[in-house]
Amino acid sequence: MEFRDKDYKYMERALELARKGEGFVSPNPLVGAVIVKDDKIIGKGYHSAFGEDHAEVMAIDSADTDVKGSDLYVNLEPCSHYGKTPPCSLKVINSGIKRVFIANGDPNPKVAGGGISQLKEKDIEVYAGLMEEEGRKLNESFFHFMEKKRPFYNLKVAQTIDGYIAAPGGDARWISGEKSREYAHYLRHKLDAVLVGRGTAELDDPQLTVRHLDGKVSQPTRVILDSNLKISLESKLFKEARKGNYLSDILVFTGPDVDAVKKSKFQELPGVKVIELALNEDNQLDLDDLSRELINFDLINILLEGGSRINYSFLKAGLIDKYYIFISPKILGGNDGIPVFAGAAPDKIYKSEKINIDKTERYGEDILITAYPKRGES
């Protein structure tokens, strides 16, 4: 079928609705739905929170007239299995909807075409592939997790024009401007967890929370990588936990056989968990082991906020899936600032990491480059 202009219009509306669930539905995908009858939207909905009704159910229940004979536009194939909610496919079948337009099939093995098959078996016309690329990008972390069985890692850095994220002594306040920092807080809200190394946690002493945003926000899980469990209990993160100010979990990943007494002191704090990981051949935390543990906590969309050694470790391991690079109109100068990646560089340019720039935007005086790695390309 050749899609019509109005089909694109209604699917775009479904995608807009789906985005309203950002920060609240993971590890479920973002889904929006629109019901159209006689060229008029009569119902709409989106998946608003993990465990709550799915988009199709909300759209059908919100309809201001009988949906029998109508068209449903939904960006992801209706689920066909019982989970925290009943199958959406049955709701659609029982509603009398005549045609269903879908952006993407569901990569979840529990669905994987099952929803489409159920609809077709009941003589509902199904047309898939409408704004397929846009739908996949909206749920890129979900597709990545389902296909590769590991989290989707987003690297966020704020750097000077000459490539430094901090002055030689570690001062980084503020490389980027206020508008950039607001967007960084939006990323924390949107993604599942924010991850830093012990050095950044101690030097910057951050809360790693969402601030500077209006309305309801989702606080990310805070993740600290500390192979020897040397981080101070006096860090701001743990001081707040001691006060009983619980905002979100704090996961401290450390190496094996760390001091049991110190470990117990951390785990006495509300929301704080210490997880031991294997070490790799460089005596650093094994990032594959980390990925498996993050999945166990339903954390599939991770924001890497540094520092430079953590950035290098993920780069070297080929685990960076998306880049958010804020470039500020500042030049630190010299050759002893802290670079974005602290580690041994390849000896030839052709061995460098190559990226596809997706878009560039202005945030105040800063430029944000959003990019993806060119994996498998020379």
Short mmCIF file of C-alpha atoms in Angstrom, two decimals:
data_model
loop_
_atom_site.label_atom_id
_atom_site.label_comp_id
_atom_site.label_asym_id
_atom_site.label_seq_id
_atom_site.Cartn_x
_atom_site.Cartn_y
_atom_site.Cartn_z
CA MET A 1 0.00 0.00 0.00
CA GLU A 2 1.21 3.51 -0.77
CA PHE A 3 0.75 5.64 2.31
CA ARG A 4 -1.20 8.86 1.99
CA ASP A 5 -0.30 12.31 3.34
CA LYS A 6 -2.91 11.96 6.05
CA ASP A 7 -1.41 8.63 7.14
CA TYR A 8 1.89 10.39 7.83
CA LYS A 9 0.05 13.15 9.67
CA TYR A 10 -1.70 10.75 12.02
CA MET A 11 1.42 8.64 12.63
CA GLU A 12 3.40 11.78 13.43
CA ARG A 13 0.74 12.59 16.02
CA ALA A 14 1.13 9.11 17.48
CA LEU A 15 4.89 9.62 17.73
CA GLU A 16 4.37 12.98 19.43
CA LEU A 17 2.13 11.33 22.00
CA ALA A 18 4.63 8.52 22.54
CA ARG A 19 7.34 11.03 23.52
CA LYS A 20 5.24 12.10 26.50
CA GLY A 21 6.23 8.85 28.17
CA GLU A 22 9.96 9.70 28.14
CA GLY A 23 11.53 8.91 31.47
CA PHE A 24 8.56 6.99 32.85
CA VAL A 25 8.04 3.77 30.85
CA SER A 26 11.46 2.10 30.56
CA PRO A 27 12.28 -0.73 30.10
CA ASN A 28 9.07 -0.68 28.05
CA PRO A 29 9.13 1.19 24.72
CA LEU A 30 7.57 4.58 24.01
CA VAL A 31 4.21 4.08 22.29
CA GLY A 32 1.51 6.48 21.16
CA ALA A 33 -1.79 5.73 19.44
CA VAL A 34 -4.40 7.69 17.49
CA ILE A 35 -7.83 6.47 16.40
CA VAL A 36 -9.31 8.08 13.28
CA LYS A 37 -12.86 7.86 11.93
CA ASP A 38 -14.26 9.86 9.04
CA ASP A 39 -10.96 11.80 8.85
CA LYS A 40 -11.31 12.93 12.46
CA ILE A 41 -9.28 11.92 15.50
CA ILE A 42 -11.76 10.40 17.94
CA GLY A 43 -9.34 8.86 20.43
CA LYS A 44 -5.70 9.10 21.44
CA GLY A 45 -3.40 7.76 24.11
CA TYR A 46 0.16 6.94 25.07
CA HIS A 47 1.98 4.61 27.43
CA SER A 48 2.47 6.96 30.38
CA ALA A 49 4.13 4.78 33.03
CA PHE A 50 5.65 1.34 33.40
CA GLY A 51 2.92 -1.11 34.44
CA GLU A 52 0.09 1.20 33.39
CA ASP A 53 -2.27 0.83 30.41
CA HIS A 54 -0.69 0.76 26.97
CA ALA A 55 -1.31 3.37 24.30
CA GLU A 56 -3.91 1.40 22.32
CA VAL A 57 -6.01 0.79 25.43
CA MET A 58 -5.89 4.45 26.41
CA ALA A 59 -6.83 5.54 22.90
CA ILE A 60 -9.81 3.18 22.65
CA ASP A 61 -11.06 4.07 26.13
CA SER A 62 -10.69 7.80 25.43
CA ALA A 63 -12.73 7.73 22.19
CA ASP A 64 -15.67 10.12 22.17
CA THR A 65 -17.64 7.95 19.74
CA ASP A 66 -17.92 4.29 18.71
CA VAL A 67 -14.55 3.12 17.31
CA LYS A 68 -16.11 0.36 15.19
CA GLY A 69 -14.90 0.67 11.59
CA SER A 70 -12.16 3.18 12.49
CA ASP A 71 -8.41 3.29 11.78
CA LEU A 72 -5.74 2.90 14.47
CA TYR A 73 -2.31 4.51 14.08
CA VAL A 74 0.28 3.17 16.54
CA ASN A 75 4.05 3.34 16.32
CA LEU A 76 4.70 -0.17 17.64
CA GLU A 77 2.97 -3.47 16.95
CA PRO A 78 0.26 -4.14 19.59
CA CYS A 79 1.49 -6.59 22.20
CA SER A 80 0.01 -10.09 22.10
CA HIS A 81 1.05 -11.52 25.47
CA TYR A 82 0.05 -11.17 29.10
CA GLY A 83 2.51 -9.13 31.15
CA LYS A 84 1.70 -6.39 33.63
CA THR A 85 -1.30 -5.66 31.39
CA PRO A 86 -3.48 -7.86 29.11
CA PRO A 87 -2.67 -8.12 25.38
CA CYS A 88 -3.43 -4.93 23.45
CA SER A 89 -4.16 -7.02 20.35
CA LEU A 90 -7.29 -8.45 22.02
CA LYS A 91 -8.48 -4.97 22.97
CA VAL A 92 -8.08 -3.83 19.36
CA ILE A 93 -9.86 -6.93 18.00
CA ASN A 94 -12.80 -6.59 20.39
CA SER A 95 -13.17 -2.88 19.67
CA GLY A 96 -14.18 -3.36 16.04
CA ILE A 97 -11.31 -1.30 14.62
CA LYS A 98 -11.06 -2.00 10.88
CA ARG A 99 -7.50 -1.02 9.93
CA VAL A 100 -4.24 -0.69 11.85
CA PHE A 101 -1.24 1.34 10.68
CA ILE A 102 2.06 0.49 12.39
CA ALA A 103 5.52 2.07 12.24
CA ASN A 104 7.52 -0.86 13.63
CA GLY A 105 7.11 -4.50 14.48
CA ASP A 106 7.90 -5.34 18.10
CA PRO A 107 11.39 -6.92 18.46
CA ASN A 108 10.43 -8.44 21.81
CA PRO A 109 10.47 -12.25 21.28
CA LYS A 110 7.25 -12.44 23.31
CA VAL A 111 5.54 -10.46 20.54
CA ALA A 112 7.68 -10.47 17.35
CA GLY A 113 4.85 -10.50 14.84
CA GLY A 114 2.33 -12.20 17.10
CA GLY A 115 0.24 -9.07 17.50
CA ILE A 116 0.08 -8.48 13.75
CA SER A 117 -0.83 -12.12 13.14
CA GLN A 118 -3.68 -12.01 15.66
CA LEU A 119 -5.12 -8.90 14.04
CA LYS A 120 -4.95 -10.37 10.54
CA GLU A 121 -6.56 -13.61 11.70
CA LYS A 122 -9.58 -11.53 12.70
CA ASP A 123 -9.73 -9.85 9.28
CA ILE A 124 -8.27 -6.56 10.48
CA GLU A 125 -6.21 -4.88 7.75
CA VAL A 126 -2.65 -4.22 8.95
CA TYR A 127 -0.20 -1.87 7.20
CA ALA A 128 3.30 -1.81 8.69
CA GLY A 129 6.31 0.37 7.88
CA LEU A 130 4.65 3.81 8.10
CA MET A 131 7.44 6.17 9.33
CA GLU A 132 9.48 3.10 10.21
CA GLU A 133 12.80 4.94 10.53
CA GLU A 134 11.33 7.61 12.81
CA GLY A 135 9.68 4.96 14.97
CA ARG A 136 12.88 2.98 15.37
CA LYS A 137 14.86 6.08 16.29
CA LEU A 138 12.30 7.03 18.92
CA ASN A 139 12.83 3.64 20.58
CA GLU A 140 16.48 3.14 19.66
CA SER A 141 17.49 1.94 23.12
CA PHE A 142 14.64 -0.58 23.25
CA PHE A 143 15.48 -2.02 19.82
CA HIS A 144 19.17 -2.10 20.73
CA PHE A 145 18.48 -3.96 23.97
CA MET A 146 16.20 -6.49 22.31
CA GLU A 147 18.64 -7.16 19.48
CA LYS A 148 21.99 -7.02 21.32
CA LYS A 149 20.95 -7.89 24.88
CA ARG A 150 22.97 -5.08 26.45
CA PRO A 151 22.27 -1.50 27.53
CA PHE A 152 22.41 1.44 25.14
CA TYR A 153 25.24 3.74 26.29
CA ASN A 154 25.00 7.49 25.63
CA LEU A 155 28.16 9.57 26.16
CA LYS A 156 27.56 13.17 27.19
CA VAL A 157 30.52 15.55 27.37
CA ALA A 158 30.96 19.30 27.61
CA GLN A 159 34.26 20.40 26.13
CA THR A 160 36.23 23.44 25.10
CA ILE A 161 36.99 23.99 21.43
CA ASP A 162 40.44 22.52 22.00
CA GLY A 163 39.02 19.30 23.42
CA TYR A 164 39.28 19.61 27.20
CA ILE A 165 36.59 18.73 29.73
CA ALA A 166 38.41 20.31 32.68
CA ALA A 167 41.42 22.43 33.62
CA PRO A 168 44.59 20.62 34.81
CA GLY A 169 43.42 20.62 38.43
CA GLY A 170 40.00 19.26 37.52
CA ASP A 171 37.96 22.47 37.49
CA ALA A 172 35.10 22.19 34.98
CA ARG A 173 32.63 24.82 36.21
CA TRP A 174 31.32 25.85 33.87
CA ILE A 175 32.53 24.84 30.46
CA SER A 176 29.03 24.75 29.00
CA GLY A 177 26.37 27.40 29.39
CA GLU A 178 23.03 27.36 31.19
CA LYS A 179 20.98 26.18 28.19
CA SER A 180 23.31 23.23 27.67
CA ARG A 181 23.10 22.27 31.32
CA GLU A 182 19.31 22.35 31.16
CA TYR A 183 19.41 19.93 28.24
CA ALA A 184 21.81 17.69 30.16
CA HIS A 185 19.25 17.51 32.97
CA TYR A 186 16.58 16.63 30.41
CA LEU A 187 18.80 13.71 29.33
CA ARG A 188 19.03 12.55 32.95
CA HIS A 189 15.24 12.63 33.12
CA LYS A 190 14.81 10.84 29.80
CA LEU A 191 17.31 8.02 30.38
CA ASP A 192 17.36 5.27 33.00
CA ALA A 193 20.64 5.90 34.79
CA VAL A 194 23.55 8.32 34.94
CA LEU A 195 27.01 6.79 35.34
CA VAL A 196 30.28 8.31 36.56
CA GLY A 197 33.58 7.06 37.87
CA ARG A 198 34.87 7.54 41.42
CA GLY A 199 37.17 10.37 40.35
CA THR A 200 34.31 12.46 38.98
CA ALA A 201 32.10 11.60 41.95
CA GLU A 202 34.75 12.84 44.39
CA LEU A 203 36.13 15.79 42.43
CA ASP A 204 32.80 17.29 41.38
CA ASP A 205 30.83 15.86 44.33
CA PRO A 206 27.63 15.81 42.22
CA GLN A 207 24.09 14.81 43.18
CA LEU A 208 23.49 13.35 39.69
CA THR A 209 19.82 14.31 39.94
CA VAL A 210 17.39 16.11 37.65
CA ARG A 211 16.99 19.79 38.38
CA HIS A 212 16.19 22.93 36.35
CA LEU A 213 13.20 21.27 34.65
CA ASP A 214 9.56 22.23 35.04
CA GLY A 215 6.80 19.70 35.69
CA LYS A 216 7.00 16.08 36.74
CA VAL A 217 10.42 14.51 36.27
CA SER A 218 11.93 11.06 36.60
CA GLN A 219 15.08 10.77 38.69
CA PRO A 220 17.71 8.45 37.20
CA THR A 221 19.39 5.66 39.04
CA ARG A 222 22.86 6.92 40.06
CA VAL A 223 25.71 4.55 39.09
CA ILE A 224 29.27 4.85 40.44
CA LEU A 225 32.18 2.76 39.14
CA ASP A 226 34.81 2.32 41.85
CA SER A 227 36.96 -0.79 41.49
CA ASN A 228 38.44 -0.55 45.01
CA LEU A 229 35.49 0.99 46.86
CA LYS A 230 37.54 4.01 47.84
CA ILE A 231 34.80 6.61 47.47
CA SER A 232 34.12 8.58 50.62
CA LEU A 233 30.97 8.06 52.63
CA GLU A 234 31.05 11.85 53.06
CA SER A 235 30.31 12.40 49.37
CA LYS A 236 27.14 14.41 48.75
CA LEU A 237 25.40 11.36 47.30
CA PHE A 238 25.71 9.40 50.53
CA LYS A 239 25.16 12.35 52.86
CA GLU A 240 21.74 12.81 51.28
CA ALA A 241 20.99 9.11 51.67
CA ARG A 242 21.96 9.29 55.35
CA LYS A 243 19.48 12.10 55.83
CA GLY A 244 16.76 9.85 54.43
CA ASN A 245 16.33 12.04 51.34
CA TYR A 246 15.69 9.21 48.91
CA LEU A 247 15.42 10.32 45.29
CA SER A 248 16.57 7.23 43.43
CA ASP A 249 18.77 4.19 43.88
CA ILE A 250 22.54 4.54 44.05
CA LEU A 251 24.43 1.55 42.64
CA VAL A 252 28.12 1.33 43.46
CA PHE A 253 29.92 -1.18 41.26
CA THR A 254 33.22 -2.37 42.65
CA GLY A 255 35.71 -5.17 42.27
CA PRO A 256 35.77 -8.50 44.09
CA ASP A 257 36.96 -8.93 47.68
CA VAL A 258 36.58 -5.30 48.77
CA ASP A 259 36.56 -4.31 52.43
CA ALA A 260 33.49 -6.01 53.92
CA VAL A 261 33.09 -3.49 56.73
CA LYS A 262 33.04 -0.51 54.38
CA LYS A 263 30.73 -2.34 52.00
CA SER A 264 28.25 -2.94 54.82
CA LYS A 265 28.32 0.74 55.79
CA PHE A 266 27.27 1.70 52.28
CA GLN A 267 24.53 -0.90 52.15
CA GLU A 268 23.06 0.30 55.44
CA LEU A 269 22.06 3.50 53.64
CA PRO A 270 18.56 3.64 52.09
CA GLY A 271 18.61 3.00 48.35
CA VAL A 272 22.34 2.23 48.20
CA LYS A 273 23.53 -1.09 46.80
CA VAL A 274 27.11 -2.32 46.33
CA ILE A 275 27.62 -4.85 43.54
CA GLU A 276 30.90 -6.66 42.98
CA LEU A 277 32.05 -7.18 39.39
CA ALA A 278 34.79 -9.22 37.80
CA LEU A 279 37.97 -7.44 36.73
CA ASN A 280 39.33 -7.52 33.17
CA GLU A 281 42.91 -8.16 32.06
CA ASP A 282 43.78 -4.52 32.83
CA ASN A 283 42.58 -4.96 36.42
CA GLN A 284 39.61 -2.69 35.72
CA LEU A 285 35.93 -3.41 36.15
CA ASP A 286 34.70 -5.71 33.41
CA LEU A 287 32.21 -3.70 31.35
CA ASP A 288 30.47 -6.78 29.95
CA ASP A 289 29.82 -7.89 33.52
CA LEU A 290 28.58 -4.37 34.28
CA SER A 291 26.19 -4.52 31.33
CA ARG A 292 24.68 -7.77 32.56
CA GLU A 293 24.14 -6.33 36.03
CA LEU A 294 22.54 -3.15 34.71
CA ILE A 295 20.08 -5.26 32.74
CA ASN A 296 19.23 -7.13 35.96
CA PHE A 297 18.12 -3.77 37.36
CA ASP A 298 16.06 -3.04 34.19
CA LEU A 299 18.47 -0.24 33.24
CA ILE A 300 18.79 -0.29 29.46
CA ASN A 301 19.44 3.37 28.54
CA ILE A 302 22.52 4.74 30.28
CA LEU A 303 23.98 8.26 30.33
CA LEU A 304 27.77 8.32 30.69
CA GLU A 305 28.89 11.55 32.37
CA GLY A 306 32.57 10.81 32.83
CA GLY A 307 35.25 11.33 33.61
CA SER A 308 37.89 10.96 30.96
CA ARG A 309 39.10 7.49 32.02
CA ILE A 310 35.56 6.12 32.09
CA ASN A 311 34.97 7.67 28.67
CA TYR A 312 38.11 6.01 27.32
CA SER A 313 37.20 2.62 28.79
CA PHE A 314 33.82 2.61 27.05
CA LEU A 315 35.34 3.92 23.81
CA LYS A 316 38.06 1.25 23.85
CA ALA A 317 35.46 -1.46 24.52
CA GLY A 318 33.31 -0.28 21.60
CA LEU A 319 30.36 0.33 23.91
CA ILE A 320 29.46 3.94 23.13
CA ASP A 321 26.22 3.87 21.12
CA LYS A 322 25.44 7.59 20.92
CA TYR A 323 27.33 10.83 21.48
CA TYR A 324 26.07 14.12 22.91
CA ILE A 325 29.01 16.51 22.54
CA PHE A 326 28.59 20.08 23.79
CA ILE A 327 31.28 22.37 22.39
CA SER A 328 31.70 25.64 24.22
CA PRO A 329 33.33 28.73 22.66
CA LYS A 330 36.26 28.55 25.08
CA ILE A 331 39.93 27.72 24.53
CA LEU A 332 41.79 26.40 27.54
CA GLY A 333 45.17 26.40 25.78
CA GLY A 334 48.26 24.51 26.84
CA ASN A 335 48.63 20.76 26.70
CA ASP A 336 47.90 19.67 30.26
CA GLY A 337 44.13 20.01 30.55
CA ILE A 338 41.93 16.96 31.09
CA PRO A 339 40.90 15.54 27.69
CA VAL A 340 37.58 13.91 26.80
CA PHE A 341 39.32 10.52 26.61
CA ALA A 342 42.31 9.75 28.84
CA GLY A 343 44.23 6.80 27.44
CA ALA A 344 46.58 5.68 24.71
CA ALA A 345 45.61 6.97 21.28
CA PRO A 346 46.02 4.82 18.15
CA ASP A 347 49.22 5.41 16.20
CA LYS A 348 47.43 6.11 12.90
CA ILE A 349 44.50 8.38 12.04
CA TYR A 350 42.76 5.63 10.08
CA LYS A 351 42.44 3.66 13.33
CA SER A 352 40.48 6.45 14.99
CA GLU A 353 36.84 6.14 16.04
CA LYS A 354 34.61 7.47 13.29
CA ILE A 355 31.15 8.87 13.85
CA ASN A 356 28.08 9.83 11.85
CA ILE A 357 26.86 13.28 12.84
CA ASP A 358 23.09 13.09 13.18
CA LYS A 359 22.47 16.77 13.86
CA THR A 360 23.95 19.97 15.24
CA GLU A 361 22.04 22.45 17.38
CA ARG A 362 22.70 25.68 19.25
CA TYR A 363 22.14 25.89 22.99
CA GLY A 364 22.91 29.46 23.93
CA GLU A 365 26.52 30.01 22.86
CA ASP A 366 27.27 26.27 22.75
CA ILE A 367 26.95 23.82 19.89
CA LEU A 368 25.55 20.35 20.54
CA ILE A 369 26.67 17.60 18.18
CA THR A 370 24.57 14.45 18.33
CA ALA A 371 26.25 11.51 16.63
CA TYR A 372 26.45 7.75 16.31
CA PRO A 373 29.52 5.52 15.83
CA LYS A 374 30.34 4.23 12.36
CA ARG A 375 30.81 0.65 13.39
CA GLY A 376 32.36 -1.67 10.85
CA GLU A 377 33.40 1.19 8.55
CA SER A 378 36.97 2.13 7.70
#
